[in-house]
PDB file of C-alpha atoms in Angstrom:
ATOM      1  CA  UNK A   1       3.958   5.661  36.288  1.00 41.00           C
ATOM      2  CA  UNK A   2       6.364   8.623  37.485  1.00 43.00           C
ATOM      3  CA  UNK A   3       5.511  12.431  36.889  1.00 40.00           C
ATOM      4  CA  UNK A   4       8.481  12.333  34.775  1.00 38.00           C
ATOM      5  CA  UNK A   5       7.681   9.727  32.443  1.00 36.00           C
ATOM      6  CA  UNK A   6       3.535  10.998  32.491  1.00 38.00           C
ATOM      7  CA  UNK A   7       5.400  14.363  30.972  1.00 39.00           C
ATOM      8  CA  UNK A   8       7.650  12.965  28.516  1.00 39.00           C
ATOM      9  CA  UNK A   9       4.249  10.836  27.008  1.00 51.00           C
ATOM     10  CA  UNK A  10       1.915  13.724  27.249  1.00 51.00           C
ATOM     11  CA  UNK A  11       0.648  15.571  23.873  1.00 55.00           C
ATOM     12  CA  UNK A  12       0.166  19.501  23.575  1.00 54.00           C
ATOM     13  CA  UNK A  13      -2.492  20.264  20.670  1.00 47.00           C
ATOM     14  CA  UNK A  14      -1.322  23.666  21.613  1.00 48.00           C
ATOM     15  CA  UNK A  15      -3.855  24.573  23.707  1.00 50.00           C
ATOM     16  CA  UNK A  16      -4.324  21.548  26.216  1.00 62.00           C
ATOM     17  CA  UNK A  17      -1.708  19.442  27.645  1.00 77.00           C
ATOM     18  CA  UNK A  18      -2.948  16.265  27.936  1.00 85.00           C
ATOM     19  CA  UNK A  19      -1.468  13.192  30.291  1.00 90.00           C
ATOM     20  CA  UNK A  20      -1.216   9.570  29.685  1.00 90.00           C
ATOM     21  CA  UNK A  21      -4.049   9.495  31.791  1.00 91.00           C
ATOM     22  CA  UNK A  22      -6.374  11.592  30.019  1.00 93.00           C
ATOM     23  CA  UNK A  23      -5.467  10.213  26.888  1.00 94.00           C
ATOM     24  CA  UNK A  24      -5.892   6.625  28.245  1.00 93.00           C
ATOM     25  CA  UNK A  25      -9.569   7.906  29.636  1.00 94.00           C
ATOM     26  CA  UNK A  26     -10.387   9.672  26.187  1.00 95.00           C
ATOM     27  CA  UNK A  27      -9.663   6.061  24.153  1.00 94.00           C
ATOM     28  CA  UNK A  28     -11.896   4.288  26.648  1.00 94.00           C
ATOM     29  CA  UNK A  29     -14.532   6.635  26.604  1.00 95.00           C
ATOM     30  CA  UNK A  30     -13.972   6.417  22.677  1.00 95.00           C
ATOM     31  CA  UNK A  31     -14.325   2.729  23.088  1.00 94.00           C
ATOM     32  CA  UNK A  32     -17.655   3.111  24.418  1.00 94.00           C
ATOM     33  CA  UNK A  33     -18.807   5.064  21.461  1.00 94.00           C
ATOM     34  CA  UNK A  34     -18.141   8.628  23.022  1.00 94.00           C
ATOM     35  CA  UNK A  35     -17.827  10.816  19.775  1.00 94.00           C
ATOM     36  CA  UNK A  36     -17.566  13.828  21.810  1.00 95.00           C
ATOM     37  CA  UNK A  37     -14.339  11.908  23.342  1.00 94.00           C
ATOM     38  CA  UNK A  38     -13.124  11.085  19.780  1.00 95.00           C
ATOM     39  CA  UNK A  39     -13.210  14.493  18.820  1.00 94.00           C
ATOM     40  CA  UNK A  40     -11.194  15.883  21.769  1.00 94.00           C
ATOM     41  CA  UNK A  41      -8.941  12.465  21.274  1.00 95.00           C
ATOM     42  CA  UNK A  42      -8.571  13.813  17.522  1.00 95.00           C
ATOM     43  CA  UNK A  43      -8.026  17.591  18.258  1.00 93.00           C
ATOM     44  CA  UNK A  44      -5.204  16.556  21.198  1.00 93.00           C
ATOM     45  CA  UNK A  45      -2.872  14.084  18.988  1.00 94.00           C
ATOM     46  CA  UNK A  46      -4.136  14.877  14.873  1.00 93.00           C
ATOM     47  CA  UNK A  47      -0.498  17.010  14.502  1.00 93.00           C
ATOM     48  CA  UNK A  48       1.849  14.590  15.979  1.00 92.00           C
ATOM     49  CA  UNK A  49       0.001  11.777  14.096  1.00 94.00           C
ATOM     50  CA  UNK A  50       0.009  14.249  10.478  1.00 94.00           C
ATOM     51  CA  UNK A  51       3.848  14.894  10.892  1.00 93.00           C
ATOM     52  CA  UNK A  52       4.586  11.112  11.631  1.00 92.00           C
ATOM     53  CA  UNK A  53       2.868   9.951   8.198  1.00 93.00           C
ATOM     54  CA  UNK A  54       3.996  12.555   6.289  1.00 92.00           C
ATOM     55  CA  UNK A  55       7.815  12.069   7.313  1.00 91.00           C
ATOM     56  CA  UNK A  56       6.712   8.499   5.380  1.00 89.00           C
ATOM     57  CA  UNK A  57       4.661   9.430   2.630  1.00 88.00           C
ATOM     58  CA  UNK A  58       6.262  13.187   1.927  1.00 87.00           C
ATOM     59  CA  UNK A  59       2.984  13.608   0.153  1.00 86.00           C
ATOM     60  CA  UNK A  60       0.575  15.860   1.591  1.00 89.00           C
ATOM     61  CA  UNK A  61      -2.507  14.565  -0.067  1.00 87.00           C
ATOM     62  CA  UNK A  62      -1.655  11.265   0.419  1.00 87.00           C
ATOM     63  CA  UNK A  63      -0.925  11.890   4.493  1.00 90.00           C
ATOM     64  CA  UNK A  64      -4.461  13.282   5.077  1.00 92.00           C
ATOM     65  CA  UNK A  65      -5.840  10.126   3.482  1.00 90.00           C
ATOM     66  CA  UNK A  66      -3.733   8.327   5.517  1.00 92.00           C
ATOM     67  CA  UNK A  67      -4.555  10.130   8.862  1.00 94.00           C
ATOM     68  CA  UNK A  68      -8.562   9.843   8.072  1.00 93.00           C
ATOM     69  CA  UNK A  69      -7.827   5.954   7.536  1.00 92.00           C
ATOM     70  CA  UNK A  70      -5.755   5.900  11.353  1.00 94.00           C
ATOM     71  CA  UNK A  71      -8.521   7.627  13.129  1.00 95.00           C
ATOM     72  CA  UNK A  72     -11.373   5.928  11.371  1.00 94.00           C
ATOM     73  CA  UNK A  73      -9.200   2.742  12.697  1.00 93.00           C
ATOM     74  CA  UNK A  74      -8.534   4.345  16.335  1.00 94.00           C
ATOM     75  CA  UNK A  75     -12.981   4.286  16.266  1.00 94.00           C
ATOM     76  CA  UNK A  76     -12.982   0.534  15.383  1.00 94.00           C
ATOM     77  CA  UNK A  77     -10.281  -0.480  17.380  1.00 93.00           C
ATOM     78  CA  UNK A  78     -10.451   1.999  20.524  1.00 94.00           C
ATOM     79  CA  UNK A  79     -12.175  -0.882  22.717  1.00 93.00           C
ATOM     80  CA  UNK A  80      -9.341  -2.897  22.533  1.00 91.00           C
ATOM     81  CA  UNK A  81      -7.015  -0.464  24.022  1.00 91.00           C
ATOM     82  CA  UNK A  82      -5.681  -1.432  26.913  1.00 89.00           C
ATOM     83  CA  UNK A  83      -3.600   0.401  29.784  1.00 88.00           C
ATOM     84  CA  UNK A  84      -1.359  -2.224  29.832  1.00 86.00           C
ATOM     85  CA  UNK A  85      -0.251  -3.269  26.907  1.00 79.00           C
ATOM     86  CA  UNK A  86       1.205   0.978  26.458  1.00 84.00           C
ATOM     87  CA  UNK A  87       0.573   4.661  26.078  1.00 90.00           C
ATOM     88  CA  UNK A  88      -2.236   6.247  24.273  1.00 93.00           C
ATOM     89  CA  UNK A  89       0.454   7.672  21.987  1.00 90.00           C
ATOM     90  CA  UNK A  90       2.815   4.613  21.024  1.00 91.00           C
ATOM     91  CA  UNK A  91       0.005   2.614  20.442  1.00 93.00           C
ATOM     92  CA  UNK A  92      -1.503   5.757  18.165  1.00 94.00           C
ATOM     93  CA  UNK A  93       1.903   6.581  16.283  1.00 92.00           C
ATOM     94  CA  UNK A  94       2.770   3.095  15.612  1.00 91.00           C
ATOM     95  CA  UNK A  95      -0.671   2.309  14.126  1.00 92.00           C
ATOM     96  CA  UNK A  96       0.136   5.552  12.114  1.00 93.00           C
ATOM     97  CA  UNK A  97       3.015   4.726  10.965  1.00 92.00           C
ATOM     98  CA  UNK A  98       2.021   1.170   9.950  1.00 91.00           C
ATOM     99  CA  UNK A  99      -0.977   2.790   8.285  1.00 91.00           C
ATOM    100  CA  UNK A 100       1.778   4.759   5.916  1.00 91.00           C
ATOM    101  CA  UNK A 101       4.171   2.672   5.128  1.00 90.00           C
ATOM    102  CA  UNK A 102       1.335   0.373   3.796  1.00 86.00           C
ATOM    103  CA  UNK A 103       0.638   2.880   1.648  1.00 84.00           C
ATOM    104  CA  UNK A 104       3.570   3.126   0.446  1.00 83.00           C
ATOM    105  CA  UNK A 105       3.544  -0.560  -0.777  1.00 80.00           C
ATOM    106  CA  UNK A 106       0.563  -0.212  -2.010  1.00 74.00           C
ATOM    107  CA  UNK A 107       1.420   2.997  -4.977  1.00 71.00           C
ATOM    108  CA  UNK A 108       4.882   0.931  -4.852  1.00 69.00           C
ATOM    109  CA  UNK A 109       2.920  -2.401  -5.946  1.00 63.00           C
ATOM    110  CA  UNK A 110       0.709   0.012  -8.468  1.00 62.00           C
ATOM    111  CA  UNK A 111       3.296   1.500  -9.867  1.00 62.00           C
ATOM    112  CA  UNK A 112       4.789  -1.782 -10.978  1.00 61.00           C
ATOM    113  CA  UNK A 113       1.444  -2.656 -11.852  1.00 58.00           C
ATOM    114  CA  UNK A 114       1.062  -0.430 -14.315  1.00 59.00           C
ATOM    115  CA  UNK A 115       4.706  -0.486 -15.467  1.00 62.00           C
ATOM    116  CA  UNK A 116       4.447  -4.248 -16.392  1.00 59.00           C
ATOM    117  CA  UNK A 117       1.028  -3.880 -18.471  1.00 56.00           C
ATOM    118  CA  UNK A 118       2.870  -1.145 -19.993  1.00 59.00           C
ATOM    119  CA  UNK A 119       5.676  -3.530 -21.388  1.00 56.00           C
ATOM    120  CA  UNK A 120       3.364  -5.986 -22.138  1.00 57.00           C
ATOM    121  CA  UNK A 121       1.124  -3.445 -24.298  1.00 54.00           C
ATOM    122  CA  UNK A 122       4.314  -2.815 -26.224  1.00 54.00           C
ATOM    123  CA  UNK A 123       5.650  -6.434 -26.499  1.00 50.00           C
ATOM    124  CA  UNK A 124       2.227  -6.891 -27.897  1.00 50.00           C
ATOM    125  CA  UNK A 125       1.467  -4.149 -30.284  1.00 50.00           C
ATOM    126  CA  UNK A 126      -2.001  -3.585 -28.763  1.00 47.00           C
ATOM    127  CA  UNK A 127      -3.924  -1.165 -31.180  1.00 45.00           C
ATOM    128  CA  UNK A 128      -5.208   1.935 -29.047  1.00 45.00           C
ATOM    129  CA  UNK A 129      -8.626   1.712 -30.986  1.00 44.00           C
ATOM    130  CA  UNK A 130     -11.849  -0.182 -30.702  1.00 40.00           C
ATOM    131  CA  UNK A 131     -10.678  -2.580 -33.000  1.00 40.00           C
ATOM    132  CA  UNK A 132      -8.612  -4.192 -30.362  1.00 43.00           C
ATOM    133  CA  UNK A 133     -11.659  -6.258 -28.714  1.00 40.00           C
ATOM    134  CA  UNK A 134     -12.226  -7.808 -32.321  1.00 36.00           C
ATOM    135  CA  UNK A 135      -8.589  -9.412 -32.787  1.00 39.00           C
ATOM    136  CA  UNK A 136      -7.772 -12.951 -33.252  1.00 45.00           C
ATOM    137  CA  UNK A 137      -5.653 -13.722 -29.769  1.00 46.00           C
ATOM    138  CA  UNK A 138      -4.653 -16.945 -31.276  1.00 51.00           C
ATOM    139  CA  UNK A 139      -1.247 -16.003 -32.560  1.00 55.00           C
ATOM    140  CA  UNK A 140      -0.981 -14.239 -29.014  1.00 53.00           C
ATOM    141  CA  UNK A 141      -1.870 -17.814 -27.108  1.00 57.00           C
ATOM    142  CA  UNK A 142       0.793 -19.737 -30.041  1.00 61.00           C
ATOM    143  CA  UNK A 143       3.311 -17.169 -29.062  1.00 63.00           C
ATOM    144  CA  UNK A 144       3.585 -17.786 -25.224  1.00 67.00           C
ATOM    145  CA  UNK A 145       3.249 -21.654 -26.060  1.00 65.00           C
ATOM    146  CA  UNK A 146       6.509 -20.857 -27.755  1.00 69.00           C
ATOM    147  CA  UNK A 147       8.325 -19.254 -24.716  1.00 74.00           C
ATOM    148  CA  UNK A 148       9.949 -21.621 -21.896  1.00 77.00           C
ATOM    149  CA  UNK A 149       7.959 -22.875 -18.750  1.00 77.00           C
ATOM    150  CA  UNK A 150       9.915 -20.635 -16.728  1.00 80.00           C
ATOM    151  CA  UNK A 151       8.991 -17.429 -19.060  1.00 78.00           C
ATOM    152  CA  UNK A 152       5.492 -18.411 -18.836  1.00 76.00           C
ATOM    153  CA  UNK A 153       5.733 -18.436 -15.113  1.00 79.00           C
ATOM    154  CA  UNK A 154       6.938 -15.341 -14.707  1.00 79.00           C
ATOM    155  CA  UNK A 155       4.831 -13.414 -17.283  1.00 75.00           C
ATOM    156  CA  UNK A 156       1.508 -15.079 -15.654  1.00 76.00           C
ATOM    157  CA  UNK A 157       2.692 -14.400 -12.613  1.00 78.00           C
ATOM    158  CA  UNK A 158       4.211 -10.558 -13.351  1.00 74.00           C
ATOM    159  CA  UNK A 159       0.817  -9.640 -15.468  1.00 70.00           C
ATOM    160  CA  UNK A 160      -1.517 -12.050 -14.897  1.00 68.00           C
ATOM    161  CA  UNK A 161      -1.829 -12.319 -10.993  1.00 70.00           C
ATOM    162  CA  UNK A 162      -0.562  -8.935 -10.863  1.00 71.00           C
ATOM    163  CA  UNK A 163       2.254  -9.941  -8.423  1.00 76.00           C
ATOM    164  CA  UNK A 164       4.845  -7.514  -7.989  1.00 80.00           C
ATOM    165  CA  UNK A 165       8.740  -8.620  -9.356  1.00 81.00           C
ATOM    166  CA  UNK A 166       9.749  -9.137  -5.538  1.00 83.00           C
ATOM    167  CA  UNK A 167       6.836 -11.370  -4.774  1.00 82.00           C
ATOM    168  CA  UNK A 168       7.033 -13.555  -8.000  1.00 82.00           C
ATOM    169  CA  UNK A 169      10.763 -14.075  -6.993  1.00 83.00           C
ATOM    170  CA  UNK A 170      10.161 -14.831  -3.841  1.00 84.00           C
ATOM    171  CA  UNK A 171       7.157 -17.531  -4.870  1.00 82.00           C
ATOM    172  CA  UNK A 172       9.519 -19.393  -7.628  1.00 81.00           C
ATOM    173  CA  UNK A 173      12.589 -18.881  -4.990  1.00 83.00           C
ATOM    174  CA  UNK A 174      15.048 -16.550  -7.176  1.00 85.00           C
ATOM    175  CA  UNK A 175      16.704 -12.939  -7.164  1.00 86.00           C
ATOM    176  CA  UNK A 176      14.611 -10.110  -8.513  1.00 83.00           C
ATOM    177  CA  UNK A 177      17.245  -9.518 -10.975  1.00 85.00           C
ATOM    178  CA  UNK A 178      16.592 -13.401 -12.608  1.00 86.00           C
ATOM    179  CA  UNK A 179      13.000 -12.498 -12.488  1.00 84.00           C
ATOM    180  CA  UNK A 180      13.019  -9.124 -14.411  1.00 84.00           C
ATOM    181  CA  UNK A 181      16.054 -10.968 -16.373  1.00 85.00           C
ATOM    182  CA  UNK A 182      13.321 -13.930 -17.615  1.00 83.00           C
ATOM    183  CA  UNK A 183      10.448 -11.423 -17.928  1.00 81.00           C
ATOM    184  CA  UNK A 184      12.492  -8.843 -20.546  1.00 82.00           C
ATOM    185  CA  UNK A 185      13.872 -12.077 -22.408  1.00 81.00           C
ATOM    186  CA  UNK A 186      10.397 -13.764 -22.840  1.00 78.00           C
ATOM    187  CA  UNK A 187       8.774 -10.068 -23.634  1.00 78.00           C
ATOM    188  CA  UNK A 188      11.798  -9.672 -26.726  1.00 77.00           C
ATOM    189  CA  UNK A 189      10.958 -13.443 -27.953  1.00 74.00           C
ATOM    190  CA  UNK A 190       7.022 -12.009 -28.001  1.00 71.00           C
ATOM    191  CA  UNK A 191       8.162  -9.219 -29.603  1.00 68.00           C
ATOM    192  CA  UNK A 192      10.092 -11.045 -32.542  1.00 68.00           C
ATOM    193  CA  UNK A 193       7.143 -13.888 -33.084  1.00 62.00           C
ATOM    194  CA  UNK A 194       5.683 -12.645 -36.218  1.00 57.00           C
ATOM    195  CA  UNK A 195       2.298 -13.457 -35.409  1.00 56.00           C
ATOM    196  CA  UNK A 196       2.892 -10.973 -32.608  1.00 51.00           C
ATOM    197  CA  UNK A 197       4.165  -8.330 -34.840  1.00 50.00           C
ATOM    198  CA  UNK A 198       0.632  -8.726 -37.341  1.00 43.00           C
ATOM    199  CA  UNK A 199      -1.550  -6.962 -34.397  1.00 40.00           C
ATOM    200  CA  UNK A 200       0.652  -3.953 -34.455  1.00 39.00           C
ATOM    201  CA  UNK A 201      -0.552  -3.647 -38.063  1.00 37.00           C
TER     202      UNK A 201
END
């Protein structure tokens, strides 16, 4: 490798610069179970690694949960490093950035989550007291007996499995727009079944 490029790699923690070569030597040593190596690894490239999940994330609590989880994986995963396959700091920043935009899918997928059981609690009429665990889920089971195979697909799928809308549509091979299209027409049959509309009361 030239000076030129060893530069252009290199991280400042703003008090050491540090080359591809010492950062290479620092993962190896880290490899070995060297936490005095970790911490030095952590002190020379925690800033660039912070700024590149929370250009992802734009949360700052969530980014420092998100760093801890790269570096506890840079620990498990330091012996693998190799020379070869890259720098110390493209290997680091893409496992960072990997590590957030998981995370994003993740409060994405509950998020939707949450917005489905949402509908379904109002499609349903659940009571918000004890009482609930007491009902008769009979005219509840009659109800989605009434709905189409395809509605009953998509609800078991959507609240049941807890799939997200894009994964369901991708299983049963449609657009997102015919899934959430099936979902809101089976949820407004629910809604008009009468025996429905008795647990609201």
């Amino acid at each position: 490798m030239n000076s030129s490029l060893a530069q252009r790699d290199s991280i400042n923690d703003g008090r050491t610069q540090y080359s591809v070569a010492e950062l290479s030597s620092l993962l190896e040593a880290i490899g070995r179970g060297d936490r005095q190596a970790f911490a030095q690894f952590y002190d020379a490239t925690s800033t660039r690694v912070y700024g590149a999940v929370l250009r992802v994330l734009r949360d700052r609590g969530f980014t420092e949960e998100c760093v801890q989880d790269v570096y506890l994986e840079v620990w498990q995963k330091a012996p693998s490093f190799s020379r070869a396959s890259g720098s110390p700091s493209a290997w680091l920043v893409t496992m960072a950035h990997r590590r957030a935009i998981d995370r994003v899918r993740s409060e994405q997928s509950r998020s939707d989550r949450e917005s489905r059981y949402a509908m379904l609690d109002d499609a349903l009429g659940t009571p918000n007291d004890a009482s609930a665990s007491f009902l008769d889920r009979r005219p509840v089971m009659s109800a989605l007996g009434d709905l189409s195979l395809r509605q009953r697909e998509c609800l078991f799928m959507a609240f049941f499995e807890g799939l997200t809308y894009a994964e369901a549509a991708d299983r049963m091979g449609i657009p997102v727009s015919t899934m959430k299209s099936r979902i809101r027409s089976a949820l407004a049959n629910l809604r008009a079944d009468p025996g429905i509309a008795c647990l609201a009361e």
